[in-house]
CSV table of C-alpha atoms in Angstrom, one decimal:
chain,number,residue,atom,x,y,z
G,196,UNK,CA,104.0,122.5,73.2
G,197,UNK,CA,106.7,125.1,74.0
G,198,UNK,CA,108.6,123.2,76.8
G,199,UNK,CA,108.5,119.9,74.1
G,200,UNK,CA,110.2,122.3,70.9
G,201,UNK,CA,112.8,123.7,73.8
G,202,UNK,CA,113.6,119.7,74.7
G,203,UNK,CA,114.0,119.5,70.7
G,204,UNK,CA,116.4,122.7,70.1
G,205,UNK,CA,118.5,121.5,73.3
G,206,UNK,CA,118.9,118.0,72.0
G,207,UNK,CA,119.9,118.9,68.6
G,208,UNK,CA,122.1,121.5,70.0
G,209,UNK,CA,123.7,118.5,72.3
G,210,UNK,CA,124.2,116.4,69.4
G,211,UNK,CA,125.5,118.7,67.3
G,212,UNK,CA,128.0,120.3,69.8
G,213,UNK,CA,129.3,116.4,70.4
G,214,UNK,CA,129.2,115.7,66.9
G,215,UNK,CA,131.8,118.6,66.5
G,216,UNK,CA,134.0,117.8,69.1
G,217,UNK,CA,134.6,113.9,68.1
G,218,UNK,CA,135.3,115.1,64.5
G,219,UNK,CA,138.2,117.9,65.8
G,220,UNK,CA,139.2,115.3,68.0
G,221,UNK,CA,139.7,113.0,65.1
G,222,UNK,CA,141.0,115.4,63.1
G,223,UNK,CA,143.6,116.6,66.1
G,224,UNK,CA,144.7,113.4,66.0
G,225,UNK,CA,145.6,112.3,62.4
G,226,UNK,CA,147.9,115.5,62.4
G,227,UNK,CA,150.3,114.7,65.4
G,228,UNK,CA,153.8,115.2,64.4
G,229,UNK,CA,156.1,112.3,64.7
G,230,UNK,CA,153.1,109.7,65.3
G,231,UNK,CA,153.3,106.6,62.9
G,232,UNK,CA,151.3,107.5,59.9
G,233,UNK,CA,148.4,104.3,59.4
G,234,UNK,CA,149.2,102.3,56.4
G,235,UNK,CA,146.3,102.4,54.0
G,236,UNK,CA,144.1,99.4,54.0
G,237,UNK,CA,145.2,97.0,51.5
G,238,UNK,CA,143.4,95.6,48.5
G,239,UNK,CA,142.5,91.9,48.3
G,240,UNK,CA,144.0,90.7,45.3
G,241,UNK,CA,142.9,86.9,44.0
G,242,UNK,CA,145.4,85.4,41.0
G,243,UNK,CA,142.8,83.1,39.4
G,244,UNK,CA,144.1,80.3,37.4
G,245,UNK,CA,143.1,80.6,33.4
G,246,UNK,CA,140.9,77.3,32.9
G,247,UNK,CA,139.6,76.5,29.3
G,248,UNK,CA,136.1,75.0,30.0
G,249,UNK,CA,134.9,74.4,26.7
G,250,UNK,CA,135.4,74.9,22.8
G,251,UNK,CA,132.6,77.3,21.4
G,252,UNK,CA,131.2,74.8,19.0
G,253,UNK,CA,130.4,72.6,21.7
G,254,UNK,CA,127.5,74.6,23.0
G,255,UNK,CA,123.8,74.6,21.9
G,256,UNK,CA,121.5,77.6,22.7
G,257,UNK,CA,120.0,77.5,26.1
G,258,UNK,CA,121.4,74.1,27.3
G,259,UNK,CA,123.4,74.5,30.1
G,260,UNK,CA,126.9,72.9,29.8
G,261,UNK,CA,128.1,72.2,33.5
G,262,UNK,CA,131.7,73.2,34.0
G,263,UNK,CA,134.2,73.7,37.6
G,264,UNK,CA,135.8,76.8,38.4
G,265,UNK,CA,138.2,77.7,39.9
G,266,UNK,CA,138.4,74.5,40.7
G,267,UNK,CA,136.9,71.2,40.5
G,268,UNK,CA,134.9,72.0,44.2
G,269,UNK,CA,133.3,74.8,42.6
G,270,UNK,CA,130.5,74.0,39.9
G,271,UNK,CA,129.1,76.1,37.3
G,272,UNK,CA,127.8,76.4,34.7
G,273,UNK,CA,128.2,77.7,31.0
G,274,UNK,CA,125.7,79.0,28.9
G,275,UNK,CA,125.0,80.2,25.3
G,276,UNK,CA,121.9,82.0,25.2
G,277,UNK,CA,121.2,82.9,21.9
G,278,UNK,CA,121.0,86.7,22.7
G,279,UNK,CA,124.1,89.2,23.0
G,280,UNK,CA,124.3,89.8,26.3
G,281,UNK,CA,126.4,92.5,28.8
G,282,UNK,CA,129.8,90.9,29.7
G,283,UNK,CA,128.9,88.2,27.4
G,284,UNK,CA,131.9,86.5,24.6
G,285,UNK,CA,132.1,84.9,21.9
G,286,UNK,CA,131.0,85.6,18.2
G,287,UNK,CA,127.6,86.2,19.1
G,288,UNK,CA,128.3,87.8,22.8
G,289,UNK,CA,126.3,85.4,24.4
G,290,UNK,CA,128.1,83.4,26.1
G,291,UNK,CA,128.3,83.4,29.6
G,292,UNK,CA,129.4,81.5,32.8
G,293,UNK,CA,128.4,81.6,36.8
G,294,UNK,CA,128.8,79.9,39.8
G,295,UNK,CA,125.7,77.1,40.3
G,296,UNK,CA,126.5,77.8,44.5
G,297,UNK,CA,123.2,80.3,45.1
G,298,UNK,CA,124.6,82.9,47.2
G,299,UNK,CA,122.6,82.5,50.0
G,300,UNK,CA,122.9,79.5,51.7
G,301,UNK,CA,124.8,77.5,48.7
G,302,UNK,CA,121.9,75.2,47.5
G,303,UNK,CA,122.9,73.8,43.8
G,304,UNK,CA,121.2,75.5,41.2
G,305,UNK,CA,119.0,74.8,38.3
G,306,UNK,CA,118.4,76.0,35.1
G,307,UNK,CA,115.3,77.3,33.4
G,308,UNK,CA,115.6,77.7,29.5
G,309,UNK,CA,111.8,79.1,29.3
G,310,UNK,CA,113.2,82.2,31.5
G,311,UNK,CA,116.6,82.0,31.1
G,312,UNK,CA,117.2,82.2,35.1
G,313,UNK,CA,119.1,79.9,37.3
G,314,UNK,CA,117.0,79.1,40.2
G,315,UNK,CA,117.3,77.7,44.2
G,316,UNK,CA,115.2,74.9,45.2
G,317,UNK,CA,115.9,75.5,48.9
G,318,UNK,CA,114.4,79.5,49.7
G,319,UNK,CA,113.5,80.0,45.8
G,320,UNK,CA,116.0,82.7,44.8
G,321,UNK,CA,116.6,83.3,41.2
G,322,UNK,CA,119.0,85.0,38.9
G,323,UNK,CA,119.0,86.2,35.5
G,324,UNK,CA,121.2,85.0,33.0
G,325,UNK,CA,120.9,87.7,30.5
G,326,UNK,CA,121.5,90.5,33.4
G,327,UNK,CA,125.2,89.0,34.8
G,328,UNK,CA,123.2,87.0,37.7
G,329,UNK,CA,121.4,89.6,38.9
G,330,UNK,CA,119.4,88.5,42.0
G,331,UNK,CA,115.5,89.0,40.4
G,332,UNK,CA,113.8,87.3,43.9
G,333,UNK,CA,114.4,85.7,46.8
G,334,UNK,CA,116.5,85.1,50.0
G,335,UNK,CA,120.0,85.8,48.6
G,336,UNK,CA,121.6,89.3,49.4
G,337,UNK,CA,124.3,89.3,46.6
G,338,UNK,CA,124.1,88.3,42.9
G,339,UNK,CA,125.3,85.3,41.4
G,340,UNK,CA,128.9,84.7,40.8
G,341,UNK,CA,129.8,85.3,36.8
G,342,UNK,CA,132.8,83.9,35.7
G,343,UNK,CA,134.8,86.0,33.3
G,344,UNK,CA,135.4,84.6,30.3
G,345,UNK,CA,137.8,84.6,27.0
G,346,UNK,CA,137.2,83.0,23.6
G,347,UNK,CA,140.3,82.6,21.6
G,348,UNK,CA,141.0,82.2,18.0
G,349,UNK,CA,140.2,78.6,18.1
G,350,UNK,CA,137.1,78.7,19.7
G,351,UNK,CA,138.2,78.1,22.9
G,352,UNK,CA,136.2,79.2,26.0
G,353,UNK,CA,138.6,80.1,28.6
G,354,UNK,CA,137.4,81.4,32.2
G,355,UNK,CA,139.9,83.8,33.5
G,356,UNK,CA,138.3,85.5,37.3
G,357,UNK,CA,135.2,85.4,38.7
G,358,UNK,CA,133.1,88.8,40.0
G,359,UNK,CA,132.1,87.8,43.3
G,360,UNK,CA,132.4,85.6,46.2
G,361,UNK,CA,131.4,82.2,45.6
G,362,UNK,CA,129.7,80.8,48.5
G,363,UNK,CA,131.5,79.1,51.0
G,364,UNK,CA,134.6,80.5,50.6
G,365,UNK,CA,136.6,83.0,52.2
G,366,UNK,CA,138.4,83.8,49.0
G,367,UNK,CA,137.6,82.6,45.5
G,368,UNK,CA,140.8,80.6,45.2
G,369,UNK,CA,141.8,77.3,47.5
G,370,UNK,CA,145.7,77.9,49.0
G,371,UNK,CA,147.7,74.5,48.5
């Protein structure tokens, strides 16, 4: 048992002693005079276009309204739940939009009103509604897309960003 604890204290003692050395290497070699200072990596930054996608009379609780956004290759859908809700508009707070692309492999998905969860028919994820698309089961490994959203004086329901990446896409936004 004593030769297997030395093995131990000389491998962490290896480790530790390498450990040190790449870190004051790395360290030795941010602070070289005159070497070109690394620009700091920059921040992806997506001008979304400001889309009115409905009026807010036009919506019935818990019946899905299907819309496109950011564009007209990217459906979704918009929903007034009945419920105020986190990130949700409106007079009520319950309004809310996402992406109907599930995150995983891009199946189209489906809405439940009995659970208030937009589901995939393809490896049976599902997202809540009432929690900003939170992934609640399944195959996906990021939630749902939620579309941010504006309600003018009118009524109108404008969509204005959306929170993550839809799937498919390398950014949210098609170039011309």
């Amino acid at each position: 048992m004593m030769k297997c604890d030395a093995l131990i204290d000389t491998g962490r003692r290896a480790f530790f002693t390498r450990t040190a050395a790449v870190a004051a290497g790395a360290a030795a070699a941010t602070a070289i005079p005159g070497a070109p200072a690394k620009a700091a990596p920059a921040l992806a930054l997506v001008s979304y276009p400001v889309m009115k996608l409905a009026n807010v009379k036009d919506l019935k609780v818990n019946e899905p309204l299907d819309i496109g956004y950011p564009d007209g290759d990217s459906p979704g859908v918009l929903l007034k739940l009945g419920t105020r809700v986190e990130g949700g508009v409106g007079p009520d707070g319950d309004i809310v939009a996402f992406s109907t692309l599930c995150p995983h492999k891009g199946y189209p998905l489906n809405y439940s009103a009995a659970d208030r969860t937009l589901n995939c028919p393809g490896h049976y994820s599902r997202f809540d509604c009432e929690r900003g698309g939170l992934e609640i089961w399944g195959q996906a490994t990021q939630n749902l897309a939620q579309f941010k959203l504006r309600v003018d004086e009118a009524g109108d329901i404008h969509a204005e960003a959306v929170d993550e990446l839809i799937y498919g896409r390398l950014s949210n936004v098609l170039q011309a």
